[in-house]
mmCIF file of C-alpha atoms in Angstrom:
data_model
loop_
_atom_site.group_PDB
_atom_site.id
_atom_site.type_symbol
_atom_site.label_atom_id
_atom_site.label_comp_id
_atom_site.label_asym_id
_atom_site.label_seq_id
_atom_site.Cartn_x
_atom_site.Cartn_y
_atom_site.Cartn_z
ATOM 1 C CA UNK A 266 -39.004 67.049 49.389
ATOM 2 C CA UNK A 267 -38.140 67.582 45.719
ATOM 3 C CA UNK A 268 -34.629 68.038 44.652
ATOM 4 C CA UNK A 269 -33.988 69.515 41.313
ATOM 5 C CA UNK A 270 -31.123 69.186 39.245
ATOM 6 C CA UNK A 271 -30.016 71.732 37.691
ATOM 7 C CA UNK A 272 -28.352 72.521 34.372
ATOM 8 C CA UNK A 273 -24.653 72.752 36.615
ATOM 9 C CA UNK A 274 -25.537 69.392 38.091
ATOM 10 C CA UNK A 275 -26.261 67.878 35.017
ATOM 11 C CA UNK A 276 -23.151 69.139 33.178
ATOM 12 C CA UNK A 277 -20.455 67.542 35.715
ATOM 13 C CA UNK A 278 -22.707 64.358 35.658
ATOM 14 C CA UNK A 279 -22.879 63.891 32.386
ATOM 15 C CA UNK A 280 -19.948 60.341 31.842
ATOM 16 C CA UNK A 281 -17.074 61.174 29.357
ATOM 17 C CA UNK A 282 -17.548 59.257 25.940
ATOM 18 C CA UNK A 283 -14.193 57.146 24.531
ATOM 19 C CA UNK A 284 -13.643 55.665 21.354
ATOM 20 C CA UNK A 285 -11.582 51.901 21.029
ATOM 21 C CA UNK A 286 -10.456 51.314 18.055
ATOM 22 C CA UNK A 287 -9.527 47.677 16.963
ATOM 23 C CA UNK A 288 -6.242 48.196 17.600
ATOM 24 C CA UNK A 289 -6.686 48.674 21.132
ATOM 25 C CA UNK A 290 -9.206 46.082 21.544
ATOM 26 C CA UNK A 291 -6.937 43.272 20.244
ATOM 27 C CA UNK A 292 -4.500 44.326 22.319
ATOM 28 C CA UNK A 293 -6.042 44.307 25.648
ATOM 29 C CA UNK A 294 -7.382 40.595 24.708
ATOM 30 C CA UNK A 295 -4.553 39.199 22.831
ATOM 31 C CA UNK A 296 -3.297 38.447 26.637
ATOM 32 C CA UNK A 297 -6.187 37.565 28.431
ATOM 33 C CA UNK A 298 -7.774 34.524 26.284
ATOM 34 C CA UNK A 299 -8.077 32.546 29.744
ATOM 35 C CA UNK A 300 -9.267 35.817 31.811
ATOM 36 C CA UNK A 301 -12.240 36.076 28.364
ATOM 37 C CA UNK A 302 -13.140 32.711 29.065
ATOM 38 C CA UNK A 303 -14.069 33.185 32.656
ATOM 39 C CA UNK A 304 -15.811 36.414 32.430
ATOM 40 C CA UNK A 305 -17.778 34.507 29.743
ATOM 41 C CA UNK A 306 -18.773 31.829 32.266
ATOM 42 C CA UNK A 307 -19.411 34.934 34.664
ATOM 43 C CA UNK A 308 -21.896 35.946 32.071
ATOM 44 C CA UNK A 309 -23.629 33.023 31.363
ATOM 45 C CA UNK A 310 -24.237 32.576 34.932
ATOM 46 C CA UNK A 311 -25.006 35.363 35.733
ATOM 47 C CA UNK A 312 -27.796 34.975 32.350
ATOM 48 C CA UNK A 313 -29.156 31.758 34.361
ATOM 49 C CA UNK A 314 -29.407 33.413 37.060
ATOM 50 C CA UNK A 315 -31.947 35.614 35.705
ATOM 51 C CA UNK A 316 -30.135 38.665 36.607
ATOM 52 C CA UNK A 317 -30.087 39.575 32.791
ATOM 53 C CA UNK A 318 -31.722 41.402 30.030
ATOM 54 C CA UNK A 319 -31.227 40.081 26.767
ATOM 55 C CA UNK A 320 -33.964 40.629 24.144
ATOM 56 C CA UNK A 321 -34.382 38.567 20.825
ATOM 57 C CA UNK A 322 -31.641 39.780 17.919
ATOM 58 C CA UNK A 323 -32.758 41.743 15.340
ATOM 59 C CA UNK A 324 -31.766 40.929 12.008
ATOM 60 C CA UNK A 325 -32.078 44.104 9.175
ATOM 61 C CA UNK A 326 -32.020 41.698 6.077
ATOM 62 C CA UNK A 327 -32.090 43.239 2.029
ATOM 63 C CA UNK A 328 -34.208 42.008 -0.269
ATOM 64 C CA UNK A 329 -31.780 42.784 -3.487
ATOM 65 C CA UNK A 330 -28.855 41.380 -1.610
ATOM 66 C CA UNK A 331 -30.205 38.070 0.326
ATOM 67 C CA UNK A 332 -26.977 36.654 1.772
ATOM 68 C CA UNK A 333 -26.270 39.815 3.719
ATOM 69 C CA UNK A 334 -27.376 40.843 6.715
ATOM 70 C CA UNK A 335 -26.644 43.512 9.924
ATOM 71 C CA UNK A 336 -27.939 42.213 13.413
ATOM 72 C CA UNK A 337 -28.731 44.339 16.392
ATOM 73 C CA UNK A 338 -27.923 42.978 19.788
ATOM 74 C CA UNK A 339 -29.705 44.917 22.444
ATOM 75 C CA UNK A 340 -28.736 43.938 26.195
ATOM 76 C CA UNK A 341 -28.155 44.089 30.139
ATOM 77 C CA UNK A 342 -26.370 42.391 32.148
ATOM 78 C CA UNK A 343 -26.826 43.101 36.164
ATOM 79 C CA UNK A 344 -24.352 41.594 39.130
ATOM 80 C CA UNK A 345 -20.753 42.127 38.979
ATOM 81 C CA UNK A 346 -21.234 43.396 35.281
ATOM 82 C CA UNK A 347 -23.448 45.826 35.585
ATOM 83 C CA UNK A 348 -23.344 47.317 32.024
ATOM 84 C CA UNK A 349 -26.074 48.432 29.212
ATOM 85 C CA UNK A 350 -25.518 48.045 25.548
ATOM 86 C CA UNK A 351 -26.245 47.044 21.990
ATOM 87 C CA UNK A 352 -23.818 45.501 19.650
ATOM 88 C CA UNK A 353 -24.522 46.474 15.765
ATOM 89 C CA UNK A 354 -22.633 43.251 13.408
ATOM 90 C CA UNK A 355 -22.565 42.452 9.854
ATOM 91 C CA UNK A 356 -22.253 39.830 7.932
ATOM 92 C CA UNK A 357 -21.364 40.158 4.115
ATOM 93 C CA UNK A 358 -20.191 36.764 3.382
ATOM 94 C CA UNK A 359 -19.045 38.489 -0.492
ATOM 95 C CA UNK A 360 -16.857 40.641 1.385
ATOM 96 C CA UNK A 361 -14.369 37.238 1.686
ATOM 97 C CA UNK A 362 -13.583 37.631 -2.467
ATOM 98 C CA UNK A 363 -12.161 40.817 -2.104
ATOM 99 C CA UNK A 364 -10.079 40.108 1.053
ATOM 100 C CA UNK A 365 -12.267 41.930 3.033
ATOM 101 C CA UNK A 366 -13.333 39.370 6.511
ATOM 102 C CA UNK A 367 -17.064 38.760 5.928
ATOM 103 C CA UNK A 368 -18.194 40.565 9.526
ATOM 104 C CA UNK A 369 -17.597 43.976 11.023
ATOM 105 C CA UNK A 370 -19.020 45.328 13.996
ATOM 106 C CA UNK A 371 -19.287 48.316 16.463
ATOM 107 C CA UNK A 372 -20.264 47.813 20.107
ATOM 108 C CA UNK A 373 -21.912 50.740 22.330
ATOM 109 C CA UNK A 374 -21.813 50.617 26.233
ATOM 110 C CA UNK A 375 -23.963 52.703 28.247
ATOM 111 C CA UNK A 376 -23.996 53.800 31.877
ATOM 112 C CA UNK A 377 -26.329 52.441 34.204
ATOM 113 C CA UNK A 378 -26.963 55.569 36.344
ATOM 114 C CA UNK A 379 -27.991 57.885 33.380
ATOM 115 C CA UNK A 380 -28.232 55.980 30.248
ATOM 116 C CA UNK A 381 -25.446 57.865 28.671
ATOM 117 C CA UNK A 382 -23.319 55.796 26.222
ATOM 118 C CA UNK A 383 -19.967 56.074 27.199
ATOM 119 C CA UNK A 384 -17.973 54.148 24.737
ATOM 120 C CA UNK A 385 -17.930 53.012 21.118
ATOM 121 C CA UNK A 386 -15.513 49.905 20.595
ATOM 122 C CA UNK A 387 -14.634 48.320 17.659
ATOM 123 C CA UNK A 388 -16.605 44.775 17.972
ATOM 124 C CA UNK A 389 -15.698 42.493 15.644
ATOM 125 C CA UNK A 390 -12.809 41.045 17.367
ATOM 126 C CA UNK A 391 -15.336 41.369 20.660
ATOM 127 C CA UNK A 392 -17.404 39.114 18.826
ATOM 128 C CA UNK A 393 -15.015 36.752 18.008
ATOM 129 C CA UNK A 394 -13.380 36.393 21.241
ATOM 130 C CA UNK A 395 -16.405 36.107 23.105
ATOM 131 C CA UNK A 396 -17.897 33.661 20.294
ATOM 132 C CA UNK A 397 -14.534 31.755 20.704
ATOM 133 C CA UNK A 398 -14.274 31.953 24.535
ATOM 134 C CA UNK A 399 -18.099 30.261 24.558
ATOM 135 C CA UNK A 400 -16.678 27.415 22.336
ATOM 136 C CA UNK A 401 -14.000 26.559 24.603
ATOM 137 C CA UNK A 402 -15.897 26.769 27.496
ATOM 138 C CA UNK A 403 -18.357 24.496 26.045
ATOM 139 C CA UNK A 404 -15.428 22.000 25.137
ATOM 140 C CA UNK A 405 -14.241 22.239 28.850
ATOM 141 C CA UNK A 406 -17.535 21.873 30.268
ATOM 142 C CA UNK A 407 -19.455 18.942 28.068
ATOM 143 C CA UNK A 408 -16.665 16.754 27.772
ATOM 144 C CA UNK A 409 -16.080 16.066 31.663
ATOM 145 C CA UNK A 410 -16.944 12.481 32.000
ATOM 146 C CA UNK A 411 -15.169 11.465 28.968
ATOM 147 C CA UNK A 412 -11.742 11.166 27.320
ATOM 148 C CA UNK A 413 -10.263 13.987 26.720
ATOM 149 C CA UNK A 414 -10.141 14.673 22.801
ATOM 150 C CA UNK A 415 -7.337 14.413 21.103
ATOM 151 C CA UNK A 416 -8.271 14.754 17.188
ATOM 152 C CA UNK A 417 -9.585 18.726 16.760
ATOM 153 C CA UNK A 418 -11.318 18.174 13.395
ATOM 154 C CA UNK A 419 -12.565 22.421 11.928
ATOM 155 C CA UNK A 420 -15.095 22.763 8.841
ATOM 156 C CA UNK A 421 -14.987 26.831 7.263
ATOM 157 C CA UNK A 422 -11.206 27.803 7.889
ATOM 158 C CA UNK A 423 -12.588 31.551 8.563
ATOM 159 C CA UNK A 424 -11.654 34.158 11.411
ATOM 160 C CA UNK A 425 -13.717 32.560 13.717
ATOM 161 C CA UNK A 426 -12.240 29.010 13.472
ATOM 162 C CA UNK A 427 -8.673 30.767 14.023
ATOM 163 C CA UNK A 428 -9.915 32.369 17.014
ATOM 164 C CA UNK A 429 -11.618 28.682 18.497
ATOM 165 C CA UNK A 430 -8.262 27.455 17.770
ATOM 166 C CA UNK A 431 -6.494 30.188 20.106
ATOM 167 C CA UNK A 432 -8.954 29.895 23.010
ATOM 168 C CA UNK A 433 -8.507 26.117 23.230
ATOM 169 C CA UNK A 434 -4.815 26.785 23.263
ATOM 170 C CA UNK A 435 -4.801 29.005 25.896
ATOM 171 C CA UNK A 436 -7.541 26.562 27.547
ATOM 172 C CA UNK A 437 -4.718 24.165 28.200
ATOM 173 C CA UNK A 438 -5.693 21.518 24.812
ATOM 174 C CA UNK A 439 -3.555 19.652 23.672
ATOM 175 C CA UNK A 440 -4.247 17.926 20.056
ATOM 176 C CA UNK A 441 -2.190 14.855 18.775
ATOM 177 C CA UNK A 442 -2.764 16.600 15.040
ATOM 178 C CA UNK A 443 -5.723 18.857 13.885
ATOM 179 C CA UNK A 444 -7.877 18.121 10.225
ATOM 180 C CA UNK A 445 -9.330 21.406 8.178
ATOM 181 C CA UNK A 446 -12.081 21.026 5.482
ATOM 182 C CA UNK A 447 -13.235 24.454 3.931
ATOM 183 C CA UNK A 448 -14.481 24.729 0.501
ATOM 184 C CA UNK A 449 -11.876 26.846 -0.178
ATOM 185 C CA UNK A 450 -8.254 25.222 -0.292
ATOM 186 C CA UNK A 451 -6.077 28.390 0.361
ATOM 187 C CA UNK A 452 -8.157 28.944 3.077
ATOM 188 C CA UNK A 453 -7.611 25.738 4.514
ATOM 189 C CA UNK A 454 -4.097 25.955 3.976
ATOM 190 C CA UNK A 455 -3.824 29.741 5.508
ATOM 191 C CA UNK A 456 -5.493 28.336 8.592
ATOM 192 C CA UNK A 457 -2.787 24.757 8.454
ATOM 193 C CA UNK A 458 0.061 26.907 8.178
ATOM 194 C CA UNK A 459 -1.547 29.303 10.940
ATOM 195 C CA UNK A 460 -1.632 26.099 13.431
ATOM 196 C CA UNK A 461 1.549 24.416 11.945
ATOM 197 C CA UNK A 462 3.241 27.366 13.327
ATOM 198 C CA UNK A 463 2.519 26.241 17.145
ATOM 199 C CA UNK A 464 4.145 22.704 16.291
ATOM 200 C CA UNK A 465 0.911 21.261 15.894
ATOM 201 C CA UNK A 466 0.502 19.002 12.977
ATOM 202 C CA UNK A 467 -2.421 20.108 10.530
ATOM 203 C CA UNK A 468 -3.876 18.385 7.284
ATOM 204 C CA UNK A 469 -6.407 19.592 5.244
ATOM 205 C CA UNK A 470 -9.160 17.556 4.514
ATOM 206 C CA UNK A 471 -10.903 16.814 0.616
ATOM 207 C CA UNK A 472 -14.327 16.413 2.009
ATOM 208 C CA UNK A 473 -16.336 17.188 5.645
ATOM 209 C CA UNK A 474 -17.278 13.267 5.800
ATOM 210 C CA UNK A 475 -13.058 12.083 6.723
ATOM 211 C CA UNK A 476 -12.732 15.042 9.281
ATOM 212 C CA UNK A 477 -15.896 14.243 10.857
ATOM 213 C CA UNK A 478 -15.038 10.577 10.927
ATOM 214 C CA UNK A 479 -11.898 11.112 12.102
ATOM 215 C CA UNK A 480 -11.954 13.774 14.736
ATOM 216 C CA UNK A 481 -13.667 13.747 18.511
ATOM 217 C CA UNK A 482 -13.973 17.284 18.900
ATOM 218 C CA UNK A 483 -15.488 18.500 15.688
ATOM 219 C CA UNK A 484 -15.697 22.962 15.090
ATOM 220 C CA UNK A 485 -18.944 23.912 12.780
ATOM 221 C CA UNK A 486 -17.883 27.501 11.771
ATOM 222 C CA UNK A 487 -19.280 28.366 8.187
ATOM 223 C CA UNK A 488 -21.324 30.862 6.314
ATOM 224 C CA UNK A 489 -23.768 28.040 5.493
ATOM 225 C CA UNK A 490 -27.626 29.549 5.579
ATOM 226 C CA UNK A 491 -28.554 25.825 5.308
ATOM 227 C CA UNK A 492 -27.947 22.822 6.285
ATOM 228 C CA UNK A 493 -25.922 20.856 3.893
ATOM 229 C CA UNK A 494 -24.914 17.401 6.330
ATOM 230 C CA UNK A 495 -27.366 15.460 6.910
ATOM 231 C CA UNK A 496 -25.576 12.029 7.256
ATOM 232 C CA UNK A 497 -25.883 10.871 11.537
ATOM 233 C CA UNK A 498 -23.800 7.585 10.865
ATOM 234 C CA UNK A 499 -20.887 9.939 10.210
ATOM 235 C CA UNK A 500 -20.908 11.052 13.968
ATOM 236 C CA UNK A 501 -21.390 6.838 15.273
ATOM 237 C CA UNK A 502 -18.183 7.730 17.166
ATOM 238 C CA UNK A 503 -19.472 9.991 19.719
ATOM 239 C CA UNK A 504 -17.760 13.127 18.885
ATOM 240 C CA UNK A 505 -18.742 16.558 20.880
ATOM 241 C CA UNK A 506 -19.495 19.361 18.217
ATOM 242 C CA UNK A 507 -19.325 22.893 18.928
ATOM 243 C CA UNK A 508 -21.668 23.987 16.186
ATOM 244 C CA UNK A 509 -20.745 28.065 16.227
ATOM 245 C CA UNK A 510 -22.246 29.064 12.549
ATOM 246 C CA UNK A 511 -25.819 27.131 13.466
ATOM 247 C CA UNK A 512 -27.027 26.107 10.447
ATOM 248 C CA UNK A 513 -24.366 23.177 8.951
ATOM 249 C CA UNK A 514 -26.297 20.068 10.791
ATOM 250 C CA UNK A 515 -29.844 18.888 9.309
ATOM 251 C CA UNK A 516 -32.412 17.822 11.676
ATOM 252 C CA UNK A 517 -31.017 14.007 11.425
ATOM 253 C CA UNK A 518 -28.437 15.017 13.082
ATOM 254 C CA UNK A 519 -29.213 16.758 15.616
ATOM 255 C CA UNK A 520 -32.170 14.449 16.357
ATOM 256 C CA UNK A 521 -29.451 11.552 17.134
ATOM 257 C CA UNK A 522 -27.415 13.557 19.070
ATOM 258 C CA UNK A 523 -27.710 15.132 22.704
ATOM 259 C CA UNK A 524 -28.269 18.697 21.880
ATOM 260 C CA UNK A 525 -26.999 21.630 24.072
ATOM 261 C CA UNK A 526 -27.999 25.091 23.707
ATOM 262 C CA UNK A 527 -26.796 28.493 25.311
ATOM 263 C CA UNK A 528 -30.592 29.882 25.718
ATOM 264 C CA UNK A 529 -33.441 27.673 23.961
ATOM 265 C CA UNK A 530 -35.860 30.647 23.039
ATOM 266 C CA UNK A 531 -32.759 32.594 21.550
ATOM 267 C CA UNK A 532 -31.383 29.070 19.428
ATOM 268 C CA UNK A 533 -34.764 28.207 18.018
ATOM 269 C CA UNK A 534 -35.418 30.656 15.688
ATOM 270 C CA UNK A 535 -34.052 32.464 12.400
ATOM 271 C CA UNK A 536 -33.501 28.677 11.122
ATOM 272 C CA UNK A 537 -30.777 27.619 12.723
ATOM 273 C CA UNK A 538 -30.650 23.690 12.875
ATOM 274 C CA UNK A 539 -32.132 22.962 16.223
ATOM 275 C CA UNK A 540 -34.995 25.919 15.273
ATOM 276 C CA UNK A 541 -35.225 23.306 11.891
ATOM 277 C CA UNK A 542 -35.732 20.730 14.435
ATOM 278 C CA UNK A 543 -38.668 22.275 16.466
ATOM 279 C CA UNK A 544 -40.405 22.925 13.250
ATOM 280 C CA UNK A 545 -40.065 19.168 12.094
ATOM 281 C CA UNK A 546 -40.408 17.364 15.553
ATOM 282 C CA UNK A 547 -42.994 19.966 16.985
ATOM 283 C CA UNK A 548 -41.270 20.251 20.080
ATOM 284 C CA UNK A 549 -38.305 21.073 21.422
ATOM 285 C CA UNK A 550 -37.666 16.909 23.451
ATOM 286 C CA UNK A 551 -34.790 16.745 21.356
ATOM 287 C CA UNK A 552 -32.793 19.622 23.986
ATOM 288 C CA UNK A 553 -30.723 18.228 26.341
ATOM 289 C CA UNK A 554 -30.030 21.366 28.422
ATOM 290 C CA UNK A 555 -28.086 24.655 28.266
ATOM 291 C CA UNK A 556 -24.896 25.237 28.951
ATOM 292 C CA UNK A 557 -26.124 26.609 32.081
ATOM 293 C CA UNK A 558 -27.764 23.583 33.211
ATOM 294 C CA UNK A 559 -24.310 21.749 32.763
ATOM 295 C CA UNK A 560 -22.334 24.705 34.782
ATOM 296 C CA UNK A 561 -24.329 24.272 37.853
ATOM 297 C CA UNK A 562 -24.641 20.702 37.493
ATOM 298 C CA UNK A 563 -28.421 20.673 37.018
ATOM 299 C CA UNK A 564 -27.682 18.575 33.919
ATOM 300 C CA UNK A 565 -25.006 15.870 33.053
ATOM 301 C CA UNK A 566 -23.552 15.887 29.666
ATOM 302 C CA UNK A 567 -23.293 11.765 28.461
ATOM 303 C CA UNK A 568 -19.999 10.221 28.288
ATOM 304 C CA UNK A 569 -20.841 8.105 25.017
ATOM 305 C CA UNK A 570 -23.545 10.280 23.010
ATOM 306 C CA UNK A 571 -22.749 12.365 20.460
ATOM 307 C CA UNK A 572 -22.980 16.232 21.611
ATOM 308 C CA UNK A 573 -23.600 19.520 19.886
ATOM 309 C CA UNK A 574 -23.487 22.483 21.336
ATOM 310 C CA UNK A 575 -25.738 25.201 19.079
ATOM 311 C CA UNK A 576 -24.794 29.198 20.907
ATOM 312 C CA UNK A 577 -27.254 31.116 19.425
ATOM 313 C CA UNK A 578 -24.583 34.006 20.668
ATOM 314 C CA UNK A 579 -26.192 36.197 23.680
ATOM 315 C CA UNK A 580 -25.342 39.707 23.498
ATOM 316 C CA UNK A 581 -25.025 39.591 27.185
ATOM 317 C CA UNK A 582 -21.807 37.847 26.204
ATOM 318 C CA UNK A 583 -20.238 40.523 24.347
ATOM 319 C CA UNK A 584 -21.445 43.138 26.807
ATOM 320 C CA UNK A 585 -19.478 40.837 30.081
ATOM 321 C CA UNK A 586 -16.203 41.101 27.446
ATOM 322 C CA UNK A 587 -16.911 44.281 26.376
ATOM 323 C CA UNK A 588 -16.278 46.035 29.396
ATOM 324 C CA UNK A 589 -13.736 44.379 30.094
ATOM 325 C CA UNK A 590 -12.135 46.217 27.400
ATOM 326 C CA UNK A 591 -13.023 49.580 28.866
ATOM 327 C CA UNK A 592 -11.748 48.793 31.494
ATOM 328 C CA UNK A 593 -8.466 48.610 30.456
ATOM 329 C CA UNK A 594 -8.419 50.931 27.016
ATOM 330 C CA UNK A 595 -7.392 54.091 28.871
ATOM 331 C CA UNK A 596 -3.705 53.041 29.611
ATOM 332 C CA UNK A 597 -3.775 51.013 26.145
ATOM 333 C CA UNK A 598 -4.658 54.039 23.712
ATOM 334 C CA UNK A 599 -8.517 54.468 23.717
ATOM 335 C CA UNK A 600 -9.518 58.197 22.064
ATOM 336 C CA UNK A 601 -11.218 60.271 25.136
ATOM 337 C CA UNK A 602 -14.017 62.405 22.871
ATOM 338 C CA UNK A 603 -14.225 65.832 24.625
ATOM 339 C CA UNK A 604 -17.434 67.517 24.902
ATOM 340 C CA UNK A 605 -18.939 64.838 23.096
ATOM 341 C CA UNK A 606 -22.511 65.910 24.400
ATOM 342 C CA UNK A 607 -23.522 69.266 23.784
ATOM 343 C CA UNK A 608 -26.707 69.969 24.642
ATOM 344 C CA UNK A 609 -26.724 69.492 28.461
ATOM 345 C CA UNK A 610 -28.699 72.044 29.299
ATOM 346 C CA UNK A 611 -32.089 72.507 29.657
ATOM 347 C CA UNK A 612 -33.209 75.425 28.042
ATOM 348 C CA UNK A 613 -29.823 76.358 25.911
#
């Protein structure tokens, strides 16, 4: 038997659409840095286990204005997150001159049962939690089997390097003092007096080759499109380095290192270091494992190598963090959008 719906039907179907500003979103997350960091590890599990859809990013690039670009992160994530969605982020690395941050983002959620979208959030502080909640994990999860680090060393003094910073606070790290290198001094010194603030002694570092040298848990987040270290002797100490912005290490590197990836067919491409790699080895022996492989103990990280971690960033991640948001927007000030979609029926 054939049940139609009808125009009625579809009208009280049809989900409500909300609106989450930034405002919102920061504070529903400000509080939960440790609660972010487990329903990232939710997410990546549940991405190992398959139980995922997460299609290759897609980067809309300009000829006239090379450095920029605006990515497109389609994805679905099944089990206990059960959500649809597509995050749309730029990155305008010019924007940092005139004060502006360099990335901006929106994030759209849609519902499972009819495809709706139900919810625009602002994403950029989605992406950096989630970005920063994967970095801690990491630091949790590959250093088991090995002192615990106690020099944090950070190269690019940006947004994202605060936000690392946070999530390894709330992670329960504790640094004897913390070394800063960025290109730019007052950036360094926003993000020393930033950490100086917590009673944590910062210095800010001349050159990337000290704070390497000198730190065991190292923090790659730049705007570099290249590789611009290519020295391996500087890591002979064994550090673990979570390399966030991709693209700082040059194939020596990563070559002497163990090399851990969040998914390899989503790290080795667009040029990122380990894609670099690939092209100069011809194969990809130089992978360790993912971070999954290390989570379900499929794969032991070494206690004496030196590590890098290279997330690629799945969009399966923001998705898991994004709804955690919704869930909790209503009673924090999201924007209900009444009669948001007009045309439910049929024939007008």
């Amino acid at each position: 038997m054939t049940i139609a719906v009808t125009d009625l039907d579809a009208a009280q179907t049809a989900p409500s659409f909300t609106v989450v500003p930034g405002a919102v979103v920061h504070q529903v997350l400000d509080g939960a840095r440790r609660e972010v960091i487990d329903v990232v590890e939710e997410a990546y599990r549940t991405h190992g286990a398959g139980a995922t859809v997460n299609p290759p990013s897609s980067f809309l690039r300009f000829p006239e204005r090379p450095a920029s670009r605006i990515i497109a992160l389609p994805a679905s994530a099944g089990g206990a997150i059960g959500v649809d969605g597509i995050k749309w982020i730029s990155s305008f690395p010019e924007n940092i001159a005139s004060g502006l941050p360099r990335a901006s983002a929106v994030m759209i959620l849609n519902d499972q049962r009819t495809g709706y979208p139900t919810a625009c959030l602002e994403a950029s502080i989605i992406s950096a939690a989630r970005t920063a909640a994967s970095a801690a994990l990491a630091a949790r999860t590959l250093t088991a089997g090995r002192p615990a680090p106690r020099r944090l060393g950070i190269v690019g003094a940006g947004l994202i390097s605060r936000y690392v910073y946070e999530y390894l606070q709330a992670d329960g790290w504790e640094f004897e003092r913390i070394g800063i290198h960025d290109l730019s001094t007052d950036h360094a010194g926003g993000l020393r007096e930033r950490i100086e603030r917590d009673g944590v002694p910062a210095e800010v570092h001349p050159d990337a080759e000290s704070l390497v040298r000198g730190s065991d848990l190292i923090v790659f987040a730049t705007v570099a499109a290249t590789p611009h270290i290519d020295a391996p002797e500087w890591f002979d100490h064994h550090p673990v380095v979570l390399h966030v912005s991709l693209r700082d290490l040059a194939p020596s590197v990563i070559r002497a290192a163990a090399n851990f990836v969040d998914d390899a067919d989503h790290c080795l491409r667009a040029a990122t270091s380990v894609h670099l790699t690939e092209q100069e080895t011809g194969n990809r022996n130089f992978l360790a494992g993912t971070l999954y492989d290390v989570l379900t103990g499929a794969v032991a990280p070494p206690a004496t190598d030196t590590i890098v971690f290279s997330p690629f960033g799945l969009g399966v991640l923001d998705l898991a963090v994004a709804k955690l948001v919704h869930g909790r927007a209503q009673d924090a000030g999201a924007i209900t959008v009444d009669g948001f979609f007009h045309e439910l029926r049929r024939h007008g």
